[in-house]
Coordinates of C-alpha atoms in Angstrom, one line a residue:
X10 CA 0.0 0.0 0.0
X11 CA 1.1 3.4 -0.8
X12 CA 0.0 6.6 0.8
X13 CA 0.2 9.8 -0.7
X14 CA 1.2 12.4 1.3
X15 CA -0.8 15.5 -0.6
X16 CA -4.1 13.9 1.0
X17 CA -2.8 16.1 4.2
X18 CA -3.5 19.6 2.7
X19 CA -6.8 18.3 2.7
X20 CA -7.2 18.0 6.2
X21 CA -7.5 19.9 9.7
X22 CA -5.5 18.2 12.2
X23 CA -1.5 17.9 12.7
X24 CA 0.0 16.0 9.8
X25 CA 1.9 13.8 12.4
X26 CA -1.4 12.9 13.9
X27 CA -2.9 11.8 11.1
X28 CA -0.3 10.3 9.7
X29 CA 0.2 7.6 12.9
X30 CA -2.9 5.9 11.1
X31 CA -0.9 4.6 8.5
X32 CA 2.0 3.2 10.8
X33 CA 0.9 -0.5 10.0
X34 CA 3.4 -2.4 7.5
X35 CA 0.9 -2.5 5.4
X36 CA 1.9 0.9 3.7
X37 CA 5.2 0.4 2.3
X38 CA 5.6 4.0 1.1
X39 CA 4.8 7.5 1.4
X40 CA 4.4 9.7 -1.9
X41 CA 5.6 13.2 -1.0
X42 CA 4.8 16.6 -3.8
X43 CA 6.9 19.2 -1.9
X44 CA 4.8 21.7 -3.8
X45 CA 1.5 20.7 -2.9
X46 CA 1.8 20.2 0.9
X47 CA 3.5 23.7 1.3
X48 CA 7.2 23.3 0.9
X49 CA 10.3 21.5 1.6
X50 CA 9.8 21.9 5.4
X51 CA 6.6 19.9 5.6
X52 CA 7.9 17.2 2.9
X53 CA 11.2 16.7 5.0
X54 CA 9.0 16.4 8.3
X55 CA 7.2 13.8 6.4
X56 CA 10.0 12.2 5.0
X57 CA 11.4 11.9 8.3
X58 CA 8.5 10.6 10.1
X59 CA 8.4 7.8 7.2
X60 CA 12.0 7.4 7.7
X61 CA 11.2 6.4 11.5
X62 CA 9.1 4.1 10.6
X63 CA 10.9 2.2 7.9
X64 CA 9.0 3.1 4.8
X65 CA 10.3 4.1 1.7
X66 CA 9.9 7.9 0.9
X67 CA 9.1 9.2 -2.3
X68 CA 9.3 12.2 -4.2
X69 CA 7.1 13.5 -6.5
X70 CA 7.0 16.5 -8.7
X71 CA 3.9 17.9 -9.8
X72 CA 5.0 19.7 -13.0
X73 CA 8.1 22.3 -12.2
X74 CA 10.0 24.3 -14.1
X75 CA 14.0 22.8 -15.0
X76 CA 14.7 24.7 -11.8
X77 CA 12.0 23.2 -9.6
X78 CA 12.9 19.3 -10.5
X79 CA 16.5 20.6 -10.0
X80 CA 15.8 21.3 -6.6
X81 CA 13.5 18.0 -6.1
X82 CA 16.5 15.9 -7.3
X83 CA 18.4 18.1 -4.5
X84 CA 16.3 17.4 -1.8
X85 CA 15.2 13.6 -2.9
X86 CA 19.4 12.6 -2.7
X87 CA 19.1 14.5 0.6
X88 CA 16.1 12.1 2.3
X89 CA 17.7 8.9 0.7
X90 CA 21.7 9.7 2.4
X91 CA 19.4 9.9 5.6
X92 CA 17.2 6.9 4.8
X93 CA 20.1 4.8 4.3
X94 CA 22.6 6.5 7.1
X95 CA 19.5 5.5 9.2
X96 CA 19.0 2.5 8.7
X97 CA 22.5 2.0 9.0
X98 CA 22.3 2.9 12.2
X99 CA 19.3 0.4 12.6
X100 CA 21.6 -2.2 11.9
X101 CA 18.9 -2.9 8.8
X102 CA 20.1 -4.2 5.3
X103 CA 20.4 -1.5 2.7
X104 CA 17.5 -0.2 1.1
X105 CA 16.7 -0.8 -2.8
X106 CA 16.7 2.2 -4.9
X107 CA 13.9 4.4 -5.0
X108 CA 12.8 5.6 -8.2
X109 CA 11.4 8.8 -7.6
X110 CA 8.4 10.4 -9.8
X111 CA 10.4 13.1 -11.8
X112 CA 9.2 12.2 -15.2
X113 CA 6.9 15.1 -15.6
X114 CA 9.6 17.2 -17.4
X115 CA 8.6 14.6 -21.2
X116 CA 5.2 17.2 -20.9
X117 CA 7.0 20.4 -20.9
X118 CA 7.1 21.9 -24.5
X119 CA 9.6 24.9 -23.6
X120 CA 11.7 25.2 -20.6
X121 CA 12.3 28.6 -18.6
X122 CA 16.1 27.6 -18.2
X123 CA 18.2 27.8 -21.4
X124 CA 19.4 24.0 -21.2
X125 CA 16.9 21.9 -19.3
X126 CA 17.7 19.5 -16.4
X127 CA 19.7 16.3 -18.0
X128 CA 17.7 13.0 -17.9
X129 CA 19.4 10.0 -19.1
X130 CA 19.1 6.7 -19.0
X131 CA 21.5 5.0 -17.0
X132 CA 22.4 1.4 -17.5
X133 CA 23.7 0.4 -13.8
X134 CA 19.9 1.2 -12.6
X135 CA 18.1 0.5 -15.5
X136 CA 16.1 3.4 -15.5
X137 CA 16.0 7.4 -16.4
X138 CA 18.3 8.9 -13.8
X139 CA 19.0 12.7 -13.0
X140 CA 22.6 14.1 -11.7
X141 CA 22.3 15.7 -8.1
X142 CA 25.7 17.4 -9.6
X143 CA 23.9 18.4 -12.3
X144 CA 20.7 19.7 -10.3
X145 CA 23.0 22.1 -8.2
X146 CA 25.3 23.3 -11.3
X147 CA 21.6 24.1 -13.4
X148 CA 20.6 26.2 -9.7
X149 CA 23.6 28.4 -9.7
X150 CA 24.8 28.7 -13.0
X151 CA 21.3 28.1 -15.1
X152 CA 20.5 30.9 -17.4
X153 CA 16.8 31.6 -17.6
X154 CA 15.3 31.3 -21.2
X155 CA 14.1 35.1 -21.8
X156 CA 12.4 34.2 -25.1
X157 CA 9.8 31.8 -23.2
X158 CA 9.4 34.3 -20.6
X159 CA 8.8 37.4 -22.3
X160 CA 6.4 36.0 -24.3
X161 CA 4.8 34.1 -21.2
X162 CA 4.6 37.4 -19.0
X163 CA 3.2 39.3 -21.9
X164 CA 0.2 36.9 -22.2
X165 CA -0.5 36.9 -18.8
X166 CA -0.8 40.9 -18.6
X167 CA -3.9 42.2 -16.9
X168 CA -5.8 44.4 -18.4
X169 CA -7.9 47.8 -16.6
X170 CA -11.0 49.2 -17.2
X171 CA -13.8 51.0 -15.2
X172 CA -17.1 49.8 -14.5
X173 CA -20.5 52.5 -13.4
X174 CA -22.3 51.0 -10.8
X175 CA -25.5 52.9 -9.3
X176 CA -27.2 51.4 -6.2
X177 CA -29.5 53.5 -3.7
X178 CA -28.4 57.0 -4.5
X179 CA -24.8 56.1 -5.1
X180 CA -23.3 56.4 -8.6
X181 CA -20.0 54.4 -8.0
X182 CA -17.0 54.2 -10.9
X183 CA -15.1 50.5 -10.2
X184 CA -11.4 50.4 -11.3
X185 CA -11.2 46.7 -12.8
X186 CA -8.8 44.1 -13.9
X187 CA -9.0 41.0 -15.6
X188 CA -6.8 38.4 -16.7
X189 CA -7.2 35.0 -18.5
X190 CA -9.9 33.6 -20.5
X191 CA -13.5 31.6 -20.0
X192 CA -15.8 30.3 -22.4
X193 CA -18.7 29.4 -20.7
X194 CA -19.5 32.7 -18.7
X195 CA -17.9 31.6 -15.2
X196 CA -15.1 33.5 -13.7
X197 CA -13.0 34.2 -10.4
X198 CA -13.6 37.0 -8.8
X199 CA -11.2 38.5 -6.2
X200 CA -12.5 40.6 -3.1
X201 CA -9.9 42.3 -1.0
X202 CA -9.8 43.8 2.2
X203 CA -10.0 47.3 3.9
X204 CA -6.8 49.6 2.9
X205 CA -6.0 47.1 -0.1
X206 CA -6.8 47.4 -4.0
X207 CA -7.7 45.1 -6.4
X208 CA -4.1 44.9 -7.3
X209 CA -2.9 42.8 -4.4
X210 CA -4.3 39.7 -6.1
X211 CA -2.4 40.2 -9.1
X212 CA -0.1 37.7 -8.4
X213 CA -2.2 34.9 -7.6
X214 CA -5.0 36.2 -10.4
X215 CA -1.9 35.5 -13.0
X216 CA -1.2 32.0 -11.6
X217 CA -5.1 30.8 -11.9
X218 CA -5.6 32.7 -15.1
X219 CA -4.5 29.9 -17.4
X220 CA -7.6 28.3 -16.7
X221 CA -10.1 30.6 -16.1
X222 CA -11.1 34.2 -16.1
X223 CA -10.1 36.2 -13.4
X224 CA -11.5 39.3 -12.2
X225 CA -10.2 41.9 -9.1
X226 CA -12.0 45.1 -8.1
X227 CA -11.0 48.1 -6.1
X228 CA -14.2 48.2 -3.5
X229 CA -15.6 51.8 -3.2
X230 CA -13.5 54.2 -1.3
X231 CA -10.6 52.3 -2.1
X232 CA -7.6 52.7 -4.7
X233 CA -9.1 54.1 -8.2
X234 CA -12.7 53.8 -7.5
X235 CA -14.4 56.6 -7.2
X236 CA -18.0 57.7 -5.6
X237 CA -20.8 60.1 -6.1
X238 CA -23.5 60.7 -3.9
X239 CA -27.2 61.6 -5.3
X240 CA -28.8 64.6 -3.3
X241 CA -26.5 64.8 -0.5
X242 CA -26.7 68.2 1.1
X243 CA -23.5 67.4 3.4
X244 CA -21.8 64.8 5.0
X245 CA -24.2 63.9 7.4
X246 CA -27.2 62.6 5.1
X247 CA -25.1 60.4 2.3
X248 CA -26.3 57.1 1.9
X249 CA -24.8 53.8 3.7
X250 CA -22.0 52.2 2.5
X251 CA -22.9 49.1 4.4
X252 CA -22.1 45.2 3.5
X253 CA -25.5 44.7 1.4
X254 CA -24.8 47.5 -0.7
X255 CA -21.4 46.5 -1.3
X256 CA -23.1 42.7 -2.1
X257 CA -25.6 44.9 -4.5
X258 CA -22.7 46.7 -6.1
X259 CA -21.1 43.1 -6.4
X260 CA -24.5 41.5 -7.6
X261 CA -24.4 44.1 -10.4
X262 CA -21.3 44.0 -11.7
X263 CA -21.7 40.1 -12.1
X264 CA -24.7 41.0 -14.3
X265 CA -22.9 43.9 -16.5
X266 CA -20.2 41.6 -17.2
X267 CA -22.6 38.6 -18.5
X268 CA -21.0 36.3 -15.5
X269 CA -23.2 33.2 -15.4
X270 CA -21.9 32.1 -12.0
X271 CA -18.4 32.8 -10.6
X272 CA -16.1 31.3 -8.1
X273 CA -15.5 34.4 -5.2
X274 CA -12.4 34.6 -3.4
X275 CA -12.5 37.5 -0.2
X276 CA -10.0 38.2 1.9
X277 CA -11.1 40.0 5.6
X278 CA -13.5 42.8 4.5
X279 CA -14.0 41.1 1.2
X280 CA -14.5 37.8 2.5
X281 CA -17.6 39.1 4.2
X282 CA -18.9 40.4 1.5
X283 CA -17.8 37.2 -0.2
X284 CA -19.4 35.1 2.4
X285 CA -23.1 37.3 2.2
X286 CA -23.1 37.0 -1.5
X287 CA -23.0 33.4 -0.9
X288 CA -25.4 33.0 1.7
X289 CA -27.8 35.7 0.3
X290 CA -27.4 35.6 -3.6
X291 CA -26.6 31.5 -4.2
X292 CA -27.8 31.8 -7.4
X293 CA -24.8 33.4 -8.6
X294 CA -22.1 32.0 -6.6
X295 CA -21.0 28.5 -7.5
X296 CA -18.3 28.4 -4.7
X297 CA -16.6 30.6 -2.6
X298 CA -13.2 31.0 -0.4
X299 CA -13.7 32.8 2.2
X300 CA -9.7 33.8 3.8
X301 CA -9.5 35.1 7.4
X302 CA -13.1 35.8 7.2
X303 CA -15.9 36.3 9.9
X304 CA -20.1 36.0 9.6
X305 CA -20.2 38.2 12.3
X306 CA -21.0 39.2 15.9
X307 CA -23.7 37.4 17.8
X308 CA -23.5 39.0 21.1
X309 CA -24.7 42.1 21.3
X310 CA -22.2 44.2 23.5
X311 CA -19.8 43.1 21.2
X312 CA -21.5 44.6 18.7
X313 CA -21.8 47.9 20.1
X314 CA -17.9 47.9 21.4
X315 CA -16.8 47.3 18.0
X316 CA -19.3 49.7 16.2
X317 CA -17.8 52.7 18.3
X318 CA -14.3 51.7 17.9
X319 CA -14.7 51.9 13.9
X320 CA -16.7 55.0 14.4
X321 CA -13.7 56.1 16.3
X322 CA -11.2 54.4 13.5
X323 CA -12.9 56.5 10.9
X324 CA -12.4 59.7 12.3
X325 CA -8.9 59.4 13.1
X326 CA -8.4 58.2 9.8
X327 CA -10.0 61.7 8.5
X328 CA -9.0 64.1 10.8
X329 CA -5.4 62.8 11.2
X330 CA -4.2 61.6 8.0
X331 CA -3.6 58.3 6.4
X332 CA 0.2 57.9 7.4
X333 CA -0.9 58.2 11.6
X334 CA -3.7 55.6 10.7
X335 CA -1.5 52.9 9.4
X336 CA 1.0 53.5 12.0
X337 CA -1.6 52.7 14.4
X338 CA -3.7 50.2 12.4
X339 CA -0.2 48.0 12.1
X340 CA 0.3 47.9 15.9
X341 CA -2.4 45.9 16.7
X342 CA -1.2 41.9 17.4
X343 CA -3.1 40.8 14.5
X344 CA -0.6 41.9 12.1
X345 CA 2.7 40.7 14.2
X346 CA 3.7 38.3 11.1
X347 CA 3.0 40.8 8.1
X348 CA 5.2 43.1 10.0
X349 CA 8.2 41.0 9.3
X350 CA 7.1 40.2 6.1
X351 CA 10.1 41.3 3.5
X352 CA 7.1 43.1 1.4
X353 CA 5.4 44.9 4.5
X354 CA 6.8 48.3 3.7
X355 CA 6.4 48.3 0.0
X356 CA 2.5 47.2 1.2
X357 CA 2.3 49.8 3.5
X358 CA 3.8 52.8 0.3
X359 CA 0.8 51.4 -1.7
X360 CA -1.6 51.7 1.1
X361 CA -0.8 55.3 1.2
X362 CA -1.7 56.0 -2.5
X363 CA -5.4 56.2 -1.3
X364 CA -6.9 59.5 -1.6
X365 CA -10.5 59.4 -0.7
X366 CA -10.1 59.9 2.9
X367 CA -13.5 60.5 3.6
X368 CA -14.7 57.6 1.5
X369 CA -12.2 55.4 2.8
X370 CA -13.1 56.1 6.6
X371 CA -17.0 55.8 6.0
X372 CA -16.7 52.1 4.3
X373 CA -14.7 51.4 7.6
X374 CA -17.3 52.7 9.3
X375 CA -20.3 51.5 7.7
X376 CA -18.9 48.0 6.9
X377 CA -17.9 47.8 10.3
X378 CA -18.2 44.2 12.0
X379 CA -20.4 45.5 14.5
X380 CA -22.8 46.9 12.2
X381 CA -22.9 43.6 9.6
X382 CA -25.9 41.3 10.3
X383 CA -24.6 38.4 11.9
X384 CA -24.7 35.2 9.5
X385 CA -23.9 32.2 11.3
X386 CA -27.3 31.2 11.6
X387 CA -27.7 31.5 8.0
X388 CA -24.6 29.4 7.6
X389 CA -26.8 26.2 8.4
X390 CA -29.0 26.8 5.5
X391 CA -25.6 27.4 2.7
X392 CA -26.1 25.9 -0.2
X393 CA -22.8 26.6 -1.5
X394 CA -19.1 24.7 -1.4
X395 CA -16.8 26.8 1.2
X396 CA -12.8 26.7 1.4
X397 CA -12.1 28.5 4.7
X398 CA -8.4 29.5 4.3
X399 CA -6.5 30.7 7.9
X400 CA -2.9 31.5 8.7
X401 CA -1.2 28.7 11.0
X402 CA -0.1 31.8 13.1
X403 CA -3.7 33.7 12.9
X404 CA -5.3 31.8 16.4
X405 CA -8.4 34.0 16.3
X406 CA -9.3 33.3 12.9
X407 CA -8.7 29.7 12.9
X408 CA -10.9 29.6 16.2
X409 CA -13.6 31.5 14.5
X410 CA -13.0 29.1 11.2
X411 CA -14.0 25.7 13.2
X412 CA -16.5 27.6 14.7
X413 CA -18.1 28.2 11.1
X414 CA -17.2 24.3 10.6
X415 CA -19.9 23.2 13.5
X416 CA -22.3 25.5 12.0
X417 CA -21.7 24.7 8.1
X418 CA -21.9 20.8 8.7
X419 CA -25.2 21.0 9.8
X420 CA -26.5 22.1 6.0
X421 CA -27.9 20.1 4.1
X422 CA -28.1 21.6 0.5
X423 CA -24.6 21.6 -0.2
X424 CA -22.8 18.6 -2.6
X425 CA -19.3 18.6 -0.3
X426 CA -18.5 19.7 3.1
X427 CA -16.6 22.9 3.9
X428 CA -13.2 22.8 4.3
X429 CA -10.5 24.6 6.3
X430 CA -6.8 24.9 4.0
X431 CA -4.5 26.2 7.9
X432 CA -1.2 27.8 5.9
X433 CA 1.9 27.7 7.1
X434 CA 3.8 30.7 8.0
X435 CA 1.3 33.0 7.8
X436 CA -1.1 35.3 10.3
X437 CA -3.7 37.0 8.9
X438 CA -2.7 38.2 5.6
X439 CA -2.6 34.7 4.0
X440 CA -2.4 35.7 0.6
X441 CA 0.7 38.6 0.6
X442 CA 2.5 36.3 3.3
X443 CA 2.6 32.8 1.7
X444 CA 1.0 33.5 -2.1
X445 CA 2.2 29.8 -3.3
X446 CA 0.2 28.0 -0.2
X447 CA -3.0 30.3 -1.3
X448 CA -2.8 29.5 -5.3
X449 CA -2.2 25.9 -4.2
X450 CA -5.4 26.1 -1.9
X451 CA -7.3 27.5 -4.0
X452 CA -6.5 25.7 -7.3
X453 CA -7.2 22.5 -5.7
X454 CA -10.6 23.6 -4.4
X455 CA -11.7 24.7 -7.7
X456 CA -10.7 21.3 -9.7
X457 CA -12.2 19.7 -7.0
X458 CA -15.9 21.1 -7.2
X459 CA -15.8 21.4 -11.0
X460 CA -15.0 17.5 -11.2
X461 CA -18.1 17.4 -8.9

C-alpha cells in the first residue's frame, strides 16, 4: 500500500497525527509533492516521520519548471543519504533504490532555463536517472530562457477598465482588472480587504488565469474607485456604505459583465462580502473562499464595542491623515507576522496611495463588523461549497473558522463539506504572506468542485 502524502492539505488536524494511522506495515511507502503540501519543510518532516518508521519515501513533482525538479533531485538525494545512514544505524540491510516520480519534465514543451535539467538513461539502474551534480550546477549557474518568458509574461498581462455601478443614490465608478480567459461565462472573482486594492491579487489572479477568467476590483473608497453621492446636502445625510450594498454593487457588476456564475475569493473585508453573496445571492455563486473571514458578531455588546471603535477608527483616519492611521492600524497583534514580512513596507507605500479619505473612513465605518448582520445562523442553511483559508499563526481566525465548521456541517443543500486549507507561516494576511500555499489552496478547491 502506498500513501500519498498530498491527502494532508486536505485535512484539519496535525500531519503527524494523522499520519500515525498509516503506521501498519501495510503501507510500504509514502508519496511526498513538496509543492502541494506547502514546501520542503513539511515534505522533510514527512519524509522523516516515514524514515522512523521504515517506509520508503518518495518524491514527486507535480510539473516544475528545469529549476524546480532541480531542486526536487536536491532534496530527494538529501532524504535517501538519511534513509540509508538510518537504517545504518538500525543495523537494517540497505535499502533498494527508490525511483522517484520526476518524469513530468517529457510534458514540458519549452523550458524557462536555457538548457533543461539532464535526464538520461543509465544502465547500472536501468532506469531514467538525474545528476544531483547536475541539479546544483543548473541552480547556480542556469541561465533563464528570456524568449519563453517574455512571451509568457506578456500573455499573462492584466488588463484595466472601469465599471459604473448605481445602487441606492450612489453612482460608483469600479477600477477593474481581468486576466485569463473563459468560455462558458464563469469566472474568479477576487474581493480584497479594507486599505487594499484590487491589485494585491495580481499575483495569484496570473497564476489561476491559465484556466479561467479572473476578475479583481477596487471596492468603493478604495484605490481608483471613485464615488458620487445623489442629493446629498452634506456629509451627514449620504447614503450607507454598508455590506448589502457592497453585495448589490457586487450583484451588479456580475450582471454587466454577462457572469453566469463565478467562483468568489474574499479576503477579511472582502471575505464578508464574499461570504453574504454566498449565503444571500446562491444563485450566482458557484463556490466561494472565504480567507480570514468572519459571519459576524452574535453577542450584542460586542457589537456595540466594535461599532464605536470603527466609528472612532474613521475619524482618526480623516481628521489625522492616512500615514498616523496605518501606523496605528499596524500595531495591533493581528498583524505581528505581516510586520516582518520582507514586502510589508512596499505594502504599506501602496496603502498610502489612497486619496479618498472620507470615502475610505466611511466604508470602515459603515462596513464595520459590529454593524454587519450576523450570518452564522444562516450558515446552516448554505447551499454553496466553502474553502475557509486561515494562517497557522492567525489563532483568532482559525478559532472562528472551526466555529463556522460546527455550524456549516449541519447544511444540508450543499454537494461537499466545507473545508478549512491552515497555511503555514502566515497570520492574517494569508495571501501577501505565503502566495504559493494560497494558489495551491485554491486551485485545488476549484478542480475539485468542478469534477463534482
Amino acid at each position: 500500500m502506498v500513501l500519498f502524502a498530498e491527502s494532508i492539505n486536505y485535512i484539519r488536524e496535525n500531519p503527524l497525527n494523522f499520519l500515525q494511522k498509516y503506521i501498519h506495515p501495510g503501507v510500504a511507502a509514502v508519496v511526498i509533492k513538496p509543492s502541494v503540501i506547502g514546501g520542503f519543510e513539511n515534505a522533510a518532516l514527512i519524509g522523516r516521520w516515514a524514515q522512523q518508521h521504515d517506509k520508503m519515501t518518495v518524491i514527486s513533482a507535480a510539473f516544475e519548471s528545469s529549476l524546480g525538479l532541480s531542486a526536487f533531485v536536491q532534496f530527494a538525494q538529501h532524504l535517501d543519504l538519511e534513509s540509508a545512514e538510518m537504517r545504518k544505524l538500525m543495523k537494517k540491510e540497505s535499502e533498494i533504490s527508490v525511483a522517484h516520480g520526476f518524469g513530468t519534465y517529457k510534458w514540458f514543451k519549452e523550458h524557462v532555463t536555457a538548457e533543461p535539467l539532464n535526464f538520461h538513461h543509465s544502465p547500472d539502474h536501468g532506469s531514467v536517472v538525474a545528476s544531483a551534480v547536475d541539479a546544483g550546477r543548473l541552480l547556480q549557474q542556469g541561465r533563464l530562457n528570456s524568449d519563453v518568458i517574455v512571451r509568457n509574461s506578456i500573455q499573462e498581462q492584466v488588463k484595466d477598465y472601469r465599471l459604473p455601478v448605481d445602487v441606492d443614490g450612489i453612482s460608483v465608478s469600479l477600477k477593474v482588472r481581468e486576466t485569463g480567459e473563459s468560455s462558458d461565462g464563469t469566472a474568479v472573482v477576487f474581493l480584497h480587504g479594507f486599505l487594499g486594492t484590487g491589485e494585491d491579487w495580481t499575483p495569484i489572479m496570473k497564476s489561476v488565469s491559465g484556466s479561467t477568467r479572473c476578475i479583481a476590483i477596487d471596492l468603493p473608497g478604495h484605490g481608483e474607485s471613485t464615488l458620487r453621492y445623489h442629493g446629498s446636502r452634506n456629509g451627514l445625510d449620504r447614503p450607507n456604505l454598508s455590506i448589502e450594498v457592497m453585495v448589490d454593487m457586487l450583484c451588479k457588476v456580475l450582471d454587466y459583465l454577462a457572469l453566469k456564475k463565478v467562483t468568489l475569493v474574499g479576503y477579511s473585508m472582502g471575505a464578508r462580502i464574499a461570504l453574504y453573496t454566498a449565503l444571500k445571492c446562491s444563485n450566482k455563486v458557484e463556490r466561494a473562499v472565504i480567507i480570514s473571514g468572519s459571519p459576524g458578531l452574535m453577542d450584542t455588546n460586542a457589537r456595540t464595542t466594535r461599532k464605536a471603535k470603527d466609528d472612532f477608527r474613521a475619524s482618526m483616519l480623516i481628521s489625522n491623515g492616512l500615514k498616523r492611521f496605518l501606523d496605528t492600524w499596524y500595531a495591533e497583534e493581528l498583524w505581528t507576522s505581516l510586520k516582518i514580512h520582507p514586502h510589508f513596507n512596499q505594502m504599506v507605500k501602496n496603502r498610502l496611495q489612497h486619496n479618498d479619505l472620507p470615502n475610505l473612513g466611511k466604508v470602515l465605518s459603515d462596513t464595520s463588523i459590529g454593524r454587519q448582520p450576523s450570518l452564522w445562523e444562516d450558515l446552516k442553511q448554505n447551499q454553496v461549497p466553502l474553502q475557509i483559508i486561515v494562517g497557522g499563526n492567525d489563532a483568532k481566525f482559525k478559532k472562528i473558522a472551526n466555529e463556522m465548521v460546527l455550524r456549516l456541517d449541519s447544511a444540508h443543500e450543499v454537494a461537499e463539506p466545507a473545508q478549512i486549507v491552515e497555511i503555514p507561516n502566515a497570520g492574517h494576511a494569508v495571501h501577501i504572506e505565503n502566495p504559493l500555499a494560497v494558489i495551491s489552496a485554491v486551485r485545488q478547491f476549484i478542480t475539485r468542485t468542478n469534477k463534482n
